CSV table of C-alpha atoms in Angstrom, one decimal:
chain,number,residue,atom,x,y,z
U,28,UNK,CA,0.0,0.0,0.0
U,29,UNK,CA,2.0,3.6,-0.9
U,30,UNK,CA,1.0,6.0,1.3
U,31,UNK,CA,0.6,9.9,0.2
U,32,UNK,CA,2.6,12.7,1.1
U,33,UNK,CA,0.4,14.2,2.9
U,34,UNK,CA,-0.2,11.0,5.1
U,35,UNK,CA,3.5,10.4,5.7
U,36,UNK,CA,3.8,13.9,6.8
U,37,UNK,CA,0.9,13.7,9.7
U,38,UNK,CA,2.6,9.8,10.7
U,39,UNK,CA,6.4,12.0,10.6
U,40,UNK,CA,4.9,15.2,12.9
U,41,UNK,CA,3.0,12.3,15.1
U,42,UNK,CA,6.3,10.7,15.7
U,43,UNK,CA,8.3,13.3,16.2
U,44,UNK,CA,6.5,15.1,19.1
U,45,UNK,CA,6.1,11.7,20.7
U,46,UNK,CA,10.3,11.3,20.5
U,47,UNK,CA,10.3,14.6,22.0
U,48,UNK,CA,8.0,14.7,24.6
U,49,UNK,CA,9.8,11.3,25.5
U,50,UNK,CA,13.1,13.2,25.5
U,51,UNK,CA,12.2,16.0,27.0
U,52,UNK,CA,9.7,13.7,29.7
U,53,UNK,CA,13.1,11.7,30.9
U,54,UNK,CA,15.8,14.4,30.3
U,55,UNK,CA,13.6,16.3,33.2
U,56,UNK,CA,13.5,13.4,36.1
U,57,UNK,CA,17.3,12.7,34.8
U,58,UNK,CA,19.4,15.4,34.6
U,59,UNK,CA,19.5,19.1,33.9
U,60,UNK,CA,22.5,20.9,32.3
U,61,UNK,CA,23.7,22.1,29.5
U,62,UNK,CA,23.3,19.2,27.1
U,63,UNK,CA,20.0,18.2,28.0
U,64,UNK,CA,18.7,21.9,27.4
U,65,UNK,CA,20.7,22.2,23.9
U,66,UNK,CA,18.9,18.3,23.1
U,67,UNK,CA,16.0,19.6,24.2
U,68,UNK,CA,15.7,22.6,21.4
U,69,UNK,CA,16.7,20.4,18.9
U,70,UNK,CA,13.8,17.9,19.5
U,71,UNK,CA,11.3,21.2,20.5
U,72,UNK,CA,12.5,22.6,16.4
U,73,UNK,CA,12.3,19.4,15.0
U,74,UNK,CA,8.7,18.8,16.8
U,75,UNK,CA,8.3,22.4,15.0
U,76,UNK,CA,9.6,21.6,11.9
U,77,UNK,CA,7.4,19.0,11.8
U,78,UNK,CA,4.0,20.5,12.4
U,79,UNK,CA,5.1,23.4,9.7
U,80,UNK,CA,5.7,20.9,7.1
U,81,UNK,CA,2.8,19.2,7.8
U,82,UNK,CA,0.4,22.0,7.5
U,83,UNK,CA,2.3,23.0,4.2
U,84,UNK,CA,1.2,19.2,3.1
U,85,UNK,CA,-2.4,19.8,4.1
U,86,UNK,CA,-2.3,23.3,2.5
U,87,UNK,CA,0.4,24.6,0.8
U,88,UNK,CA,1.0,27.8,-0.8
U,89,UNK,CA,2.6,29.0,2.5
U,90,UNK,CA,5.9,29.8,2.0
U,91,UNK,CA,5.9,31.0,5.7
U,92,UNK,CA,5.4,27.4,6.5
U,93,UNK,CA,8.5,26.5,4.3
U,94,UNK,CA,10.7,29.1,5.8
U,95,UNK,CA,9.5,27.9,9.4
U,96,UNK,CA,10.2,24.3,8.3
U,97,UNK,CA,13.4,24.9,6.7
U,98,UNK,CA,14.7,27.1,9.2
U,99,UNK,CA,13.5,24.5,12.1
U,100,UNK,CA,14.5,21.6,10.8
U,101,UNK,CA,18.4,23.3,10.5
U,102,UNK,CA,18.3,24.0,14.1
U,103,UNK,CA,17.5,21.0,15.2
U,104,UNK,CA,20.2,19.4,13.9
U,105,UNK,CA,22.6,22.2,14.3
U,106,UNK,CA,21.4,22.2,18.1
U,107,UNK,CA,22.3,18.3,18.2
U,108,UNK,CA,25.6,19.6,17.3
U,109,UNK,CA,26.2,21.8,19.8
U,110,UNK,CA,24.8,19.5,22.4
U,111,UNK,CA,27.6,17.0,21.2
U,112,UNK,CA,30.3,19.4,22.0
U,113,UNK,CA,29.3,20.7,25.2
U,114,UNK,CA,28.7,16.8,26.0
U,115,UNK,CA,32.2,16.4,24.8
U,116,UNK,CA,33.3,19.6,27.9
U,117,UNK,CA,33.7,22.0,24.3
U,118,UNK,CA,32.2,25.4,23.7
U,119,UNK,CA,28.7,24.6,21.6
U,120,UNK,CA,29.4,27.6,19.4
U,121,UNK,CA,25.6,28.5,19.2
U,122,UNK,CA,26.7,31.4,17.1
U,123,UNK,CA,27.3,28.9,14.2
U,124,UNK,CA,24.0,27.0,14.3
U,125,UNK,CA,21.9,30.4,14.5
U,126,UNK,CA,23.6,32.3,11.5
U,127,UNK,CA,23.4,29.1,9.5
U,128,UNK,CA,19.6,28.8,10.6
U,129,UNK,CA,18.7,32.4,9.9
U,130,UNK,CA,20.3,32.0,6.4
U,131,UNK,CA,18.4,28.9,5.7
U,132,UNK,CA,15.0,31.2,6.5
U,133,UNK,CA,16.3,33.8,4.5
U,134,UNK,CA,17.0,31.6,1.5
U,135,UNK,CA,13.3,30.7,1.4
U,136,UNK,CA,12.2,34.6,2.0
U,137,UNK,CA,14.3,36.1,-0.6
U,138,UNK,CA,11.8,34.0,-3.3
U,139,UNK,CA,9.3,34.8,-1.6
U,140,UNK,CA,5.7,33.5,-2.9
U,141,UNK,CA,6.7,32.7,-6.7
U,142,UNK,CA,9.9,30.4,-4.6
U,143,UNK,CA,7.6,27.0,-4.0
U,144,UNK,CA,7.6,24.4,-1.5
U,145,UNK,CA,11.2,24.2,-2.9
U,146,UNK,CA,12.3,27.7,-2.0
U,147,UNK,CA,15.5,27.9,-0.4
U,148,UNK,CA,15.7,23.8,-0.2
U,149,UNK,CA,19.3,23.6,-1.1
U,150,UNK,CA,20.3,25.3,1.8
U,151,UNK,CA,17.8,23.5,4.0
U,152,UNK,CA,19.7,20.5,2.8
U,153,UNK,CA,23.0,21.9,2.7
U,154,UNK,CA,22.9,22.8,6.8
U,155,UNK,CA,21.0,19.9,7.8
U,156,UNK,CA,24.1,17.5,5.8
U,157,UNK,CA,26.6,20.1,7.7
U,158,UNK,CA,25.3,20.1,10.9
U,159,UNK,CA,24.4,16.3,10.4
U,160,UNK,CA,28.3,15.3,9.6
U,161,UNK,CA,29.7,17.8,12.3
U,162,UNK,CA,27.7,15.9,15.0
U,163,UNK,CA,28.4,12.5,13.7
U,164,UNK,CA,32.4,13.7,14.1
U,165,UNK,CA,31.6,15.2,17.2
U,166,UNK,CA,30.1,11.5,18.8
U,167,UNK,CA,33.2,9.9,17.7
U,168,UNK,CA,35.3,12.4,19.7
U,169,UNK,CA,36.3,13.2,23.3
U,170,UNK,CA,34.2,11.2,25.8
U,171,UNK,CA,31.5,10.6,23.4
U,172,UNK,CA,34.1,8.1,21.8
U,173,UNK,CA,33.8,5.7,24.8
U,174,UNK,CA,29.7,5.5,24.8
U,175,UNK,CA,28.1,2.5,23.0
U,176,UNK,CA,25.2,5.2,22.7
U,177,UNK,CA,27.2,8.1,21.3
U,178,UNK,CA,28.7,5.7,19.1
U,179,UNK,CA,25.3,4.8,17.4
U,180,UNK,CA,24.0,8.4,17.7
U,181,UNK,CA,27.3,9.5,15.3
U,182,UNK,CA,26.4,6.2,13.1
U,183,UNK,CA,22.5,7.7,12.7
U,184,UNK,CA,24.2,11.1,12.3
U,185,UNK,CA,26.7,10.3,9.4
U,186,UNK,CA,24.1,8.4,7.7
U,187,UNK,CA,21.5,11.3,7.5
U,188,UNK,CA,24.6,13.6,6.3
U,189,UNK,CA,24.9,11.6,3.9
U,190,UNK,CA,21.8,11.3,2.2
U,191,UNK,CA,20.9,15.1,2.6
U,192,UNK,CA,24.2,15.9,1.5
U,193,UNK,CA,23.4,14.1,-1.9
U,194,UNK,CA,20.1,15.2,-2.2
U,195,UNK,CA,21.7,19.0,-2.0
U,196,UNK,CA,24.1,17.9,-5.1
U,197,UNK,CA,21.0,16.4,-6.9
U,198,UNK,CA,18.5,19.2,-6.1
U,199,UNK,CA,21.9,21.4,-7.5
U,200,UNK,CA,22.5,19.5,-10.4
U,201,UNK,CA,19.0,18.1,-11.9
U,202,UNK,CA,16.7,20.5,-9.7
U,203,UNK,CA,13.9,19.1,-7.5
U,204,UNK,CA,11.5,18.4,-9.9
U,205,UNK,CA,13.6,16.1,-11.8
U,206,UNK,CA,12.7,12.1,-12.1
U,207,UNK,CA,16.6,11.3,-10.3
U,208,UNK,CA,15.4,13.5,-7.0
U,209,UNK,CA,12.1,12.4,-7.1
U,210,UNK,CA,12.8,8.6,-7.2
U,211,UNK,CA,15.8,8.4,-5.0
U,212,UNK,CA,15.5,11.9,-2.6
U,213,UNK,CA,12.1,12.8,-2.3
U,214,UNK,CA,9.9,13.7,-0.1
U,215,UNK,CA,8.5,10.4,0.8
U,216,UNK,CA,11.6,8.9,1.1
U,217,UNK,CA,12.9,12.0,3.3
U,218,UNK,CA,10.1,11.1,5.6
U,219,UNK,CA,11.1,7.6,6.2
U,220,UNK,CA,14.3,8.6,7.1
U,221,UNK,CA,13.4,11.2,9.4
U,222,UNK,CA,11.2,8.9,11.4
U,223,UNK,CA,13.5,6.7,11.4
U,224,UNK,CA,16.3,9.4,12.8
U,225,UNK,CA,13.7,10.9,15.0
U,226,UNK,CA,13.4,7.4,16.6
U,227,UNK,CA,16.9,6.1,17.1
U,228,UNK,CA,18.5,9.3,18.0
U,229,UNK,CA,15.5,10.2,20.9
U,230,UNK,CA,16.6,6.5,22.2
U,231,UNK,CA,20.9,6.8,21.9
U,232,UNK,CA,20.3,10.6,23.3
U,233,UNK,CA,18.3,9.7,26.2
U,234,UNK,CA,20.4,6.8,26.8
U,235,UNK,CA,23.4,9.2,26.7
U,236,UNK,CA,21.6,11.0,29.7
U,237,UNK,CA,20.6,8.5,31.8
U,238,UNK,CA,24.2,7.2,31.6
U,239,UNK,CA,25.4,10.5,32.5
U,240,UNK,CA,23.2,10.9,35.6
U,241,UNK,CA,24.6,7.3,36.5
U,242,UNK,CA,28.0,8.0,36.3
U,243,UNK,CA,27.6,10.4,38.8
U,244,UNK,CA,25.8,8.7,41.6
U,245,UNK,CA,26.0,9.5,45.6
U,246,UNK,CA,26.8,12.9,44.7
U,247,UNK,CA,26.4,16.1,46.9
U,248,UNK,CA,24.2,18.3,44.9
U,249,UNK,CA,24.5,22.4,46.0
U,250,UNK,CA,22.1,24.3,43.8
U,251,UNK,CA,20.9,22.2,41.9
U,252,UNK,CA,24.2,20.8,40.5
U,253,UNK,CA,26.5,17.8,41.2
U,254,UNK,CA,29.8,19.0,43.0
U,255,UNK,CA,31.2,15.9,44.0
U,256,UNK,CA,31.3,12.6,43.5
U,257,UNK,CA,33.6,9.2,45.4
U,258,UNK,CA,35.2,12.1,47.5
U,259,UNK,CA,36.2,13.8,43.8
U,260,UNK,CA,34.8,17.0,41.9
U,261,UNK,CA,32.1,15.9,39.7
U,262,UNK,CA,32.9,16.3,35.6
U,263,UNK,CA,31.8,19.9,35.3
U,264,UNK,CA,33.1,21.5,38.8
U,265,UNK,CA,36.1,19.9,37.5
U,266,UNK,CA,36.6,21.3,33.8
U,267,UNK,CA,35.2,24.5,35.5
U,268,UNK,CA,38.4,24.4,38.3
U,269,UNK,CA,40.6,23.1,35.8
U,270,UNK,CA,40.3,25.9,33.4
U,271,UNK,CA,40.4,28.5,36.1
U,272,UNK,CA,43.5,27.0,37.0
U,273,UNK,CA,45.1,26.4,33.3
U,274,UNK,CA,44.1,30.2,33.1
U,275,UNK,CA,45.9,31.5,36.0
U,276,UNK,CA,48.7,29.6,35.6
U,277,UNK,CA,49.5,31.0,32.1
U,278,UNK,CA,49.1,34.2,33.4
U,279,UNK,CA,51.6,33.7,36.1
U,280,UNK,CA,54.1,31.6,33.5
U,281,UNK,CA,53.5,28.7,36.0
U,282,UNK,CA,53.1,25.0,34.7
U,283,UNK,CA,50.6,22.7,34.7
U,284,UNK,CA,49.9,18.9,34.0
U,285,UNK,CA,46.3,16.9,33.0
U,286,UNK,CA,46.4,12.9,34.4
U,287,UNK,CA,43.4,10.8,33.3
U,288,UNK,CA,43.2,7.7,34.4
U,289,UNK,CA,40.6,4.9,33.2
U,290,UNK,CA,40.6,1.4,35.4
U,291,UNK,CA,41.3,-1.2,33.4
U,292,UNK,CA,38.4,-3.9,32.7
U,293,UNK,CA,36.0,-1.7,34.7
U,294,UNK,CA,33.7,-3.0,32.3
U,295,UNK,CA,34.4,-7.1,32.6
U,296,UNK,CA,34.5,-6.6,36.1
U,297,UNK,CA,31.0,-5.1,36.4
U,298,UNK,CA,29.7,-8.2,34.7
U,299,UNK,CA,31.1,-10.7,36.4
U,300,UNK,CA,31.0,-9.2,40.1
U,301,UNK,CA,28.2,-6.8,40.1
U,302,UNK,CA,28.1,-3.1,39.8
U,303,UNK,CA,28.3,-2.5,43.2
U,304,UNK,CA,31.8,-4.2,42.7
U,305,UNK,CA,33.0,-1.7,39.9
U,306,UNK,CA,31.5,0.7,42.2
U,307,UNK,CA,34.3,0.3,44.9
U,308,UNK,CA,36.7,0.0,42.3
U,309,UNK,CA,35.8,3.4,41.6
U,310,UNK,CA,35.7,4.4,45.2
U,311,UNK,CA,39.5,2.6,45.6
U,312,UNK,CA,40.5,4.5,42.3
U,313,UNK,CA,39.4,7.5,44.0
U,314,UNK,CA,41.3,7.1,47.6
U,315,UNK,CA,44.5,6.8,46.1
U,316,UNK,CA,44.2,10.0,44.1
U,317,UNK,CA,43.3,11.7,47.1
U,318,UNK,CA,46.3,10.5,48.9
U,319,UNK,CA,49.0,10.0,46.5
U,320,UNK,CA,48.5,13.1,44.2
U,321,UNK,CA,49.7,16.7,45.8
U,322,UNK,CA,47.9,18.7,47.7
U,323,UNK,CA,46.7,21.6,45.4
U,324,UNK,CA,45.6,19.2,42.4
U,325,UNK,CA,42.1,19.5,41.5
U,326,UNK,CA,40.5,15.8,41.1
U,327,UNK,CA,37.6,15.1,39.1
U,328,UNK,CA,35.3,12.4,37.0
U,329,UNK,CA,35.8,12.7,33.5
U,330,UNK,CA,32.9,9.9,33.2
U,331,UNK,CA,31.7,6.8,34.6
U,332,UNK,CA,34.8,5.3,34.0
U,333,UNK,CA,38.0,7.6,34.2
U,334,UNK,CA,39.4,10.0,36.3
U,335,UNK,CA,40.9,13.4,35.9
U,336,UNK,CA,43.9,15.3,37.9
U,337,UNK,CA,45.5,18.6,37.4
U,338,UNK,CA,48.3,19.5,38.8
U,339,UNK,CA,51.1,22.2,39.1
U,340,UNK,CA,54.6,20.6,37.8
U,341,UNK,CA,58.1,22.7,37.6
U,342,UNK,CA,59.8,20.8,35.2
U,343,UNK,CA,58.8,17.9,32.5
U,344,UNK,CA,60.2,14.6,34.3
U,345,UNK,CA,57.5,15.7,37.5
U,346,UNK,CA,54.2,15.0,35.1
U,347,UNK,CA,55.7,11.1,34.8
U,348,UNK,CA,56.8,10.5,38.2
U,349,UNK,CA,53.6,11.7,39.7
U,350,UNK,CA,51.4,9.6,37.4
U,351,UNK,CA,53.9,6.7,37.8
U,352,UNK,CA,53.1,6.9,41.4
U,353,UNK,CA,49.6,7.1,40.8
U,354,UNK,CA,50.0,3.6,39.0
U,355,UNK,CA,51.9,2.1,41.8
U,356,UNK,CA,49.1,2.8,44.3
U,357,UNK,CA,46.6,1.9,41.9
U,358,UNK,CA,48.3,-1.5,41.7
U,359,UNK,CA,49.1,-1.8,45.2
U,360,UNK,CA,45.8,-1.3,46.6
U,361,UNK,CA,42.9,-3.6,47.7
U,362,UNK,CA,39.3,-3.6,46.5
U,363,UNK,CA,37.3,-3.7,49.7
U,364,UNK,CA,35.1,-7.2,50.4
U,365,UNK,CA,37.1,-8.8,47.7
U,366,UNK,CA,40.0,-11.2,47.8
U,367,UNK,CA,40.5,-11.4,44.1
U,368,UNK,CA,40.6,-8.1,42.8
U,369,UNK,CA,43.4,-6.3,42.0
U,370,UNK,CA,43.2,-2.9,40.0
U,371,UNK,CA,45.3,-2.2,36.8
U,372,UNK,CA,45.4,1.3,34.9
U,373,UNK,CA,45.8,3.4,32.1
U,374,UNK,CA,46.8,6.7,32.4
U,375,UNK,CA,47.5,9.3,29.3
U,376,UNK,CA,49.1,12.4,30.7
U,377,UNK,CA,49.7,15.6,28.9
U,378,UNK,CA,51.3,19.1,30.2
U,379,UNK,CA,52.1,22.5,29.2
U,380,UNK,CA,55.7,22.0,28.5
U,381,UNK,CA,54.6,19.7,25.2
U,382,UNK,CA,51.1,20.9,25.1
U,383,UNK,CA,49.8,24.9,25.0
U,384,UNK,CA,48.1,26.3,27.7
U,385,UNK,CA,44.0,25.8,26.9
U,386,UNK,CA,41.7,22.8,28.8
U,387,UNK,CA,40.5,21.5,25.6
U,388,UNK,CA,43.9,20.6,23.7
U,389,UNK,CA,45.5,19.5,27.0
U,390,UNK,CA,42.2,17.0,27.5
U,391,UNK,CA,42.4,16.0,23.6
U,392,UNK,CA,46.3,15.1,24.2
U,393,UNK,CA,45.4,13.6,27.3
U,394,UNK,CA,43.0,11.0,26.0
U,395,UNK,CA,45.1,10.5,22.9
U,396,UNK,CA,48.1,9.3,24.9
U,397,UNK,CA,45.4,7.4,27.2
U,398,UNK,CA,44.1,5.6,24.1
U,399,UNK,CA,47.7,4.7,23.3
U,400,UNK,CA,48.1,3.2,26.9
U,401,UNK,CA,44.9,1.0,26.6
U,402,UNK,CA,46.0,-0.5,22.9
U,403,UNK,CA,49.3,-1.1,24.3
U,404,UNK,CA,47.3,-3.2,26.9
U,405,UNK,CA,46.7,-1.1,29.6
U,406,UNK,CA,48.7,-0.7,33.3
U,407,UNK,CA,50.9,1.9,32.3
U,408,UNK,CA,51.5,5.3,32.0
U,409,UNK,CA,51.7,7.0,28.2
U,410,UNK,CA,52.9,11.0,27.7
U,411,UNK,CA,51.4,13.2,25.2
U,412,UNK,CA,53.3,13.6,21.8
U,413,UNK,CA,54.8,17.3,21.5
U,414,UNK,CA,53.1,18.8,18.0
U,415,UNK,CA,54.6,22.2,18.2
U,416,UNK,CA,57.2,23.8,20.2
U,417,UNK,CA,56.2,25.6,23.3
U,418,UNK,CA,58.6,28.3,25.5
U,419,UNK,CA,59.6,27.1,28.8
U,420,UNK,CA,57.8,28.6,31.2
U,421,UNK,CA,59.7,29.9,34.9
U,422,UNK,CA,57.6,29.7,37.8
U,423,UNK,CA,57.0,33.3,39.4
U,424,UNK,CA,54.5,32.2,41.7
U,425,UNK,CA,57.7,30.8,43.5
U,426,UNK,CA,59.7,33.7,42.7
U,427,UNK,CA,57.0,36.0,44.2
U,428,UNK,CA,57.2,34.0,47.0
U,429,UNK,CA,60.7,34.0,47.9
């Protein structure tokens, strides 16, 4: 049975505003903070674009509906985007996604009533493929790299860049009307696809945020955000302490180092002794930073699985040893009410002798030599490599001192 256009749209908008009143239902009871808010205006513009194109379908001859759409339909996936990066501790760049969305709108204004349903729809398709391919990158980045979720959400992503950036060449190079377009990227077919986005990425995203609000359980909560977590600063007090301190130490020619630290076979050991298992090992992870690392670090989750530790350093060698002695404890210690245990790591470390002085490329070095350690098998400590030269810096804060 071939359904019509106009059917397809109603069965789209229907499922649409269910995907994001499911969102938006579970982000609320989970977790709010930045991500969830920037995930939930991307399903509030898709539930939008939606409704607009739908009413075009019932009645068209609106171009205001077709700006609306357009313009809707941009953000929502330009706001998946951003929600991506801030999940990933990066600025969201919001300026991007609302220039891009405003030019959309104004593609479809500029023709005005003579433009069509088809006014402006190659740059509908051209920032919808953008923002699409940006966000799939994005989920295979940072800490979304280590998510099963986030890993699916950049599969769905990459796939609908795909197949809007194609149907912006052919709408380019035959036009929309052609027998090409129609056959292999119309509207029916768009549909399709855009249920079937609407459906997997509202699952992967809110599975994203419930993992998130799991990672940090048992934490003290002080206005309405998590500060601490296993005796350590929660993910965003830390990248909020970090980068205070990055900052202040560049502008005191100071030195700083970034430690992240993932327990080895965290995951194996969750299935075969229980969460509440992985749980201490989290706890035990946790003790020894507290006690091994100096006394002006800053300690932190990075996620549900690995740590994070900035400290000050005054020379290259003291980034090593200090990690190295992180290891040692690590090994050394005992996983309460179990006789079997015993806790391996990997820890990628990264400082501002090899590494410039900014959160985000010390973190990206960080994890880079942290992948290197697991591949290598784990239980041991792997430095950043040096990709541009940086000045030694001389510690005044010691100078000012004496």
């Amino acid at each position: 049975m071939m359904l019509d256009t106009g059917t397809l749209m109603v069965m789209s908008a229907l499922v649409t505003i269910l995907a994001g009143a499911s969102f938006i239902l579970n982000t609320s009871i989970q977790r709010i903070d930045l991500v969830s808010r920037l995930w939930t205006v991307a399903f509030t513009n898709g539930m939008l674009a939606s409704l607009a194109y739908g009413f075009d379908a019932i009645s068209p001859g609106l171009w205001v509906t077709v700006a609306v759409g357009n313009a809707a339909v941009t953000a929502a996936v330009g706001f998946v985007w951003a929600g991506c990066r801030a999940y990933n501790g990066r600025r969201p760049w919001l300026v991007v996604v609302v220039v891009v969305t405003v030019a959309v709108a104004a593609a479809v204004v500029v023709r005005g009533p003579e433009g069509g349903e088809w006014a402006g729809g190659w740059a509908m398709l051209a920032g919808v493929g953008l923002f699409a391919l940006l966000a799939g990158v994005e989920g295979l980045t940072g800490q979304m790299r280590s998510r099963v979720n986030a890993r699916l959400l950049a599969v769905v992503m990459l796939v609908i860049a795909g197949f809007y950036l194609a149907r912006c060449a052919v709408f380019l190079l035959y036009g929309p009307y052609s027998d090409l377009f129609r056959a292999y990227f119309g509207t029916n077919l768009a549909t399709f696809v855009t249920i079937l986005f609407m459906i997997s990425s509202s699952v992967a995203m809110t599975s994203l945020q419930v993992e998130r609000s799991l990672s940090g359980a048992n934490p003290l909560v002080r206005g309405g955000r998590r500060t601490f977590t296993l005796g350590v600063l929660a993910s965003d007090t830390f990248e909020e302490g970090a980068r205070d301190r990055i900052d202040r130490a560049r502008r005191r020619s100071s030195s700083v180092a970034l430690l992240l630290i993932r327990i080895d076979g965290l995951k194996e050991i969750n299935t075969a002794f229980g969460r509440g298992t992985g749980d201490v090992a989290l706890q035990t992870v946790a003790t020894v930073l507290r006690e091994v690392t100096p006394t002006s670090s800053i300690l932190g989750r990075q996620d549900s699985s690995h740590f994070g530790v900035l400290v000050m350093v005054s020379e290259p060698q003291a980034t090593r040893e200090i990690a190295e002695a992180v290891l040692a404890e690590i090994v050394e210690a005992r996983v309460e009410g179990t006789n079997d245990i015993r806790l391996s790591a990997s820890i990628g470390v990264a400082d501002s002798f090899t590494v410039p002085f900014d959160f985000d490329k010390l973190r990206d070095a960080a994890l880079g030599a942290l992948d290197r350690a697991r591949e290598a098998g784990g239980n041991r400590v792997e430095a950043a490599v040096q990709t541009q030269a940086v000045p030694r810096r001389i510690d005044r804060s010691r100078m000012a001192l004496d």
